[in-house]
PDB file of C-alpha atoms in Angstrom:
ATOM      1  CA  MET W   1      -0.472 192.092-103.072  1.00  0.00           C
ATOM      2  CA  GLU W   2       0.873 190.839-106.404  1.00  0.00           C
ATOM      3  CA  GLU W   3      -0.184 191.885-109.886  1.00  0.00           C
ATOM      4  CA  ILE W   4       1.227 191.410-113.352  1.00  0.00           C
ATOM      5  CA  VAL W   5       2.012 194.659-115.156  1.00  0.00           C
ATOM      6  CA  LYS W   6       1.943 193.956-118.893  1.00  0.00           C
ATOM      7  CA  LYS W   7       4.513 195.376-121.259  1.00  0.00           C
ATOM      8  CA  ARG W   8       3.551 198.447-123.238  1.00  0.00           C
ATOM      9  CA  LYS W   9       4.962 200.677-125.932  1.00  0.00           C
ATOM     10  CA  THR W  10       8.479 201.789-125.076  1.00  0.00           C
ATOM     11  CA  PRO W  11       9.125 205.515-125.532  1.00  0.00           C
ATOM     12  CA  ALA W  12      12.487 206.863-126.662  1.00  0.00           C
ATOM     13  CA  LEU W  13      15.291 206.280-124.180  1.00  0.00           C
ATOM     14  CA  PRO W  14      16.345 209.530-122.470  1.00  0.00           C
ATOM     15  CA  ASP W  15      19.981 210.640-122.736  1.00  0.00           C
ATOM     16  CA  ARG W  16      20.381 211.527-119.065  1.00  0.00           C
ATOM     17  CA  ILE W  17      21.980 209.300-116.439  1.00  0.00           C
ATOM     18  CA  TRP W  18      19.597 209.140-113.478  1.00  0.00           C
ATOM     19  CA  ILE W  19      21.664 206.732-111.343  1.00  0.00           C
ATOM     20  CA  LYS W  20      24.338 208.172-109.054  1.00  0.00           C
ATOM     21  CA  TYR W  21      25.782 204.975-107.550  1.00  0.00           C
ATOM     22  CA  GLY W  22      26.371 201.372-108.514  1.00  0.00           C
ATOM     23  CA  ASN W  23      28.077 198.336-107.052  1.00  0.00           C
ATOM     24  CA  TRP W  24      28.971 194.988-108.598  1.00  0.00           C
ATOM     25  CA  GLU W  25      27.499 193.367-105.482  1.00  0.00           C
ATOM     26  CA  PHE W  26      24.179 193.958-103.758  1.00  0.00           C
ATOM     27  CA  HIS W  27      25.013 196.636-101.213  1.00  0.00           C
ATOM     28  CA  THR W  28      27.827 194.605 -99.653  1.00  0.00           C
ATOM     29  CA  GLY W  29      31.126 196.411-100.049  1.00  0.00           C
ATOM     30  CA  GLU W  30      32.941 199.516-101.172  1.00  0.00           C
ATOM     31  CA  HIS W  31      35.622 197.710-103.172  1.00  0.00           C
ATOM     32  CA  LYS W  32      33.271 197.125-106.112  1.00  0.00           C
ATOM     33  CA  GLU W  33      31.670 200.569-106.262  1.00  0.00           C
ATOM     34  CA  ILE W  34      30.761 202.440-109.433  1.00  0.00           C
ATOM     35  CA  ARG W  35      30.534 206.191-108.775  1.00  0.00           C
ATOM     36  CA  ASP W  36      30.033 209.213-111.038  1.00  0.00           C
ATOM     37  CA  LEU W  37      28.665 207.130-113.892  1.00  0.00           C
ATOM     38  CA  SER W  38      29.684 208.302-117.349  1.00  0.00           C
ATOM     39  CA  GLU W  39      28.284 207.262-120.734  1.00  0.00           C
ATOM     40  CA  ASN W  40      31.220 204.846-121.043  1.00  0.00           C
ATOM     41  CA  ASP W  41      30.354 203.333-117.646  1.00  0.00           C
ATOM     42  CA  VAL W  42      26.721 202.872-118.691  1.00  0.00           C
ATOM     43  CA  THR W  43      27.771 201.219-121.952  1.00  0.00           C
ATOM     44  CA  GLY W  44      30.160 198.920-120.071  1.00  0.00           C
ATOM     45  CA  ILE W  45      27.540 197.903-117.513  1.00  0.00           C
ATOM     46  CA  VAL W  46      24.906 197.219-120.174  1.00  0.00           C
ATOM     47  CA  GLU W  47      27.342 195.192-122.307  1.00  0.00           C
ATOM     48  CA  LYS W  48      28.503 193.156-119.309  1.00  0.00           C
ATOM     49  CA  VAL W  49      24.872 192.301-118.538  1.00  0.00           C
ATOM     50  CA  ARG W  50      24.017 191.619-122.197  1.00  0.00           C
ATOM     51  CA  SER W  51      26.915 189.168-122.520  1.00  0.00           C
ATOM     52  CA  GLY W  52      25.920 187.244-119.364  1.00  0.00           C
ATOM     53  CA  LEU W  53      29.070 188.246-117.475  1.00  0.00           C
ATOM     54  CA  CYS W  54      27.279 190.011-114.629  1.00  0.00           C
ATOM     55  CA  SER W  55      26.484 187.923-111.567  1.00  0.00           C
ATOM     56  CA  SER W  56      25.399 190.843-109.369  1.00  0.00           C
ATOM     57  CA  LEU W  57      24.562 194.518-109.823  1.00  0.00           C
ATOM     58  CA  TYR W  58      23.136 197.158-107.493  1.00  0.00           C
ATOM     59  CA  LEU W  59      22.094 200.626-108.737  1.00  0.00           C
ATOM     60  CA  THR W  60      20.551 203.561-106.884  1.00  0.00           C
ATOM     61  CA  PRO W  61      19.958 207.282-107.425  1.00  0.00           C
ATOM     62  CA  ASP W  62      21.479 207.955-104.002  1.00  0.00           C
ATOM     63  CA  GLU W  63      25.104 209.050-104.450  1.00  0.00           C
ATOM     64  CA  ASP W  64      26.090 207.334-101.180  1.00  0.00           C
ATOM     65  CA  GLY W  65      24.527 204.037-102.238  1.00  0.00           C
ATOM     66  CA  GLU W  66      21.703 204.072 -99.705  1.00  0.00           C
ATOM     67  CA  MET W  67      18.441 202.239-100.469  1.00  0.00           C
ATOM     68  CA  GLU W  68      15.912 204.804 -99.262  1.00  0.00           C
ATOM     69  CA  GLU W  69      15.470 206.436-102.693  1.00  0.00           C
ATOM     70  CA  GLY W  70      14.900 203.045-104.281  1.00  0.00           C
ATOM     71  CA  PHE W  71      17.219 200.625-106.041  1.00  0.00           C
ATOM     72  CA  PHE W  72      17.698 198.154-108.872  1.00  0.00           C
ATOM     73  CA  GLN W  73      19.133 194.724-108.139  1.00  0.00           C
ATOM     74  CA  LEU W  74      20.338 192.002-110.494  1.00  0.00           C
ATOM     75  CA  GLU W  75      21.558 188.629-109.277  1.00  0.00           C
ATOM     76  CA  SER W  76      22.301 185.705-111.562  1.00  0.00           C
ATOM     77  CA  ALA W  77      23.739 182.259-111.890  1.00  0.00           C
ATOM     78  CA  GLY W  78      25.863 183.695-114.729  1.00  0.00           C
ATOM     79  CA  GLY W  79      26.258 182.634-118.343  1.00  0.00           C
ATOM     80  CA  ASP W  80      23.028 181.153-119.654  1.00  0.00           C
ATOM     81  CA  GLY W  81      21.646 180.622-116.139  1.00  0.00           C
ATOM     82  CA  LEU W  82      18.788 182.252-114.305  1.00  0.00           C
ATOM     83  CA  ILE W  83      18.551 186.003-113.761  1.00  0.00           C
ATOM     84  CA  PHE W  84      16.759 187.837-110.946  1.00  0.00           C
ATOM     85  CA  LEU W  85      15.836 191.494-111.503  1.00  0.00           C
ATOM     86  CA  GLN W  86      14.166 193.664-108.888  1.00  0.00           C
ATOM     87  CA  ILE W  87      13.334 197.344-108.619  1.00  0.00           C
ATOM     88  CA  SER W  88      12.342 198.522-105.158  1.00  0.00           C
ATOM     89  CA  LYS W  89      10.754 201.787-104.114  1.00  0.00           C
ATOM     90  CA  GLU W  90      10.519 201.456-100.343  1.00  0.00           C
ATOM     91  CA  GLU W  91       8.829 204.838 -99.819  1.00  0.00           C
ATOM     92  CA  GLU W  92       6.025 203.754-102.161  1.00  0.00           C
ATOM     93  CA  ARG W  93       5.963 200.291-100.573  1.00  0.00           C
ATOM     94  CA  THR W  94       6.276 198.801-104.053  1.00  0.00           C
ATOM     95  CA  ALA W  95       8.679 196.522-105.874  1.00  0.00           C
ATOM     96  CA  TRP W  96       8.783 195.084-109.373  1.00  0.00           C
ATOM     97  CA  ALA W  97      10.453 191.797-110.266  1.00  0.00           C
ATOM     98  CA  CYS W  98      10.987 189.848-113.447  1.00  0.00           C
ATOM     99  CA  PHE W  99       9.020 186.621-113.466  1.00  0.00           C
ATOM    100  CA  ASP W 100       8.652 183.270-115.146  1.00  0.00           C
ATOM    101  CA  PRO W 101       4.969 182.500-115.830  1.00  0.00           C
ATOM    102  CA  ASP W 102       5.700 178.767-115.518  1.00  0.00           C
ATOM    103  CA  TYR W 103       6.635 179.259-111.846  1.00  0.00           C
ATOM    104  CA  LEU W 104       4.084 181.863-110.704  1.00  0.00           C
ATOM    105  CA  ASP W 105       2.373 179.343-108.418  1.00  0.00           C
ATOM    106  CA  SER W 106       5.659 177.896-107.169  1.00  0.00           C
ATOM    107  CA  ASP W 107       7.163 178.468-103.743  1.00  0.00           C
ATOM    108  CA  GLY W 108      10.503 177.073-104.898  1.00  0.00           C
ATOM    109  CA  GLU W 109      13.821 178.857-104.469  1.00  0.00           C
ATOM    110  CA  ALA W 110      16.025 179.760-107.431  1.00  0.00           C
ATOM    111  CA  PRO W 111      19.520 178.220-107.547  1.00  0.00           C
ATOM    112  CA  ILE W 112      21.113 181.675-107.514  1.00  0.00           C
ATOM    113  CA  GLU W 113      23.652 182.503-104.831  1.00  0.00           C
ATOM    114  CA  PRO W 114      22.990 186.175-103.986  1.00  0.00           C
ATOM    115  CA  SER W 115      25.944 188.457-103.343  1.00  0.00           C
ATOM    116  CA  ASP W 116      24.722 189.328 -99.856  1.00  0.00           C
ATOM    117  CA  GLY W 117      24.917 185.635 -98.960  1.00  0.00           C
ATOM    118  CA  GLN W 118      21.534 185.555 -97.255  1.00  0.00           C
ATOM    119  CA  SER W 119      18.674 186.611 -99.537  1.00  0.00           C
ATOM    120  CA  VAL W 120      16.339 183.950-100.878  1.00  0.00           C
ATOM    121  CA  ILE W 121      15.308 184.417-104.501  1.00  0.00           C
ATOM    122  CA  PRO W 122      11.959 182.886-105.473  1.00  0.00           C
ATOM    123  CA  MET W 123      12.026 180.762-108.623  1.00  0.00           C
ATOM    124  CA  LYS W 124       8.958 182.624-109.870  1.00  0.00           C
ATOM    125  CA  CYS W 125      11.027 185.859-109.946  1.00  0.00           C
ATOM    126  CA  THR W 126      13.567 184.688-112.510  1.00  0.00           C
ATOM    127  CA  MET W 127      14.168 184.969-116.241  1.00  0.00           C
ATOM    128  CA  ARG W 128      16.807 183.792-118.746  1.00  0.00           C
ATOM    129  CA  ASP W 129      16.895 186.582-121.363  1.00  0.00           C
ATOM    130  CA  TRP W 130      20.174 188.536-121.008  1.00  0.00           C
ATOM    131  CA  GLU W 131      19.290 190.919-123.847  1.00  0.00           C
ATOM    132  CA  LEU W 132      16.060 191.871-122.090  1.00  0.00           C
ATOM    133  CA  ALA W 133      17.914 192.166-118.767  1.00  0.00           C
ATOM    134  CA  ALA W 134      20.364 194.594-120.411  1.00  0.00           C
ATOM    135  CA  LYS W 135      17.461 196.709-121.681  1.00  0.00           C
ATOM    136  CA  CYS W 136      16.019 196.778-118.149  1.00  0.00           C
ATOM    137  CA  VAL W 137      19.361 197.914-116.732  1.00  0.00           C
ATOM    138  CA  GLU W 138      19.809 200.707-119.272  1.00  0.00           C
ATOM    139  CA  TRP W 139      16.210 201.889-118.855  1.00  0.00           C
ATOM    140  CA  TYR W 140      16.595 202.041-115.069  1.00  0.00           C
ATOM    141  CA  VAL W 141      19.958 203.827-115.309  1.00  0.00           C
ATOM    142  CA  ARG W 142      18.307 206.539-117.394  1.00  0.00           C
ATOM    143  CA  THR W 143      14.806 206.752-115.874  1.00  0.00           C
ATOM    144  CA  GLY W 144      14.691 205.058-112.464  1.00  0.00           C
ATOM    145  CA  GLU W 145      11.642 203.104-113.636  1.00  0.00           C
ATOM    146  CA  PRO W 146      10.875 199.528-114.727  1.00  0.00           C
ATOM    147  CA  TYR W 147      11.481 198.898-118.436  1.00  0.00           C
ATOM    148  CA  PRO W 148       8.090 199.197-120.182  1.00  0.00           C
ATOM    149  CA  GLY W 149       9.011 196.624-122.856  1.00  0.00           C
ATOM    150  CA  MET W 150       8.753 193.732-120.383  1.00  0.00           C
ATOM    151  CA  ASP W 151       6.026 192.220-118.199  1.00  0.00           C
ATOM    152  CA  TRP W 152       6.734 192.717-114.484  1.00  0.00           C
ATOM    153  CA  LEU W 153       5.437 191.181-111.281  1.00  0.00           C
ATOM    154  CA  LYS W 154       4.455 194.167-109.129  1.00  0.00           C
ATOM    155  CA  LEU W 155       4.463 193.640-105.366  1.00  0.00           C
ATOM    156  CA  SER W 156       2.822 196.068-102.940  1.00  0.00           C
ATOM    157  CA  TRP W 157       2.767 195.953 -99.148  1.00  0.00           C
TER     158      TRP W 157
END
């Protein structure tokens, strides 16, 4: 089932770091790991996303990088290209994705090459706003939840 969750008032951003593990690729290799995130790491990640220099990012609260506790995924075409954001909570059988209202009825695939080399990203689950993507990343790093200042496409199964 799909539903659009509308943006709402954004409360103050917590100071804590909720994420325990990150990778500059979607769960594909240890050589790009980010462990023991510090405030400087968070700032660096957010700035890399904000500037459009991030083509892939995987974040999870699990310190070993496993997906069971949920995860955040960003894949992009880089620069001013398309961005795919997804938050998955497998135990709740729920995921949230960014979306483009112009493509909601489309079955087309986005021209984004995912870091795992096999995922297919629907065109409807893309956006182009790097500033908003950076806010989503920082919110997830600190709360483990979708950023409330953006509309999301919620998927349940």
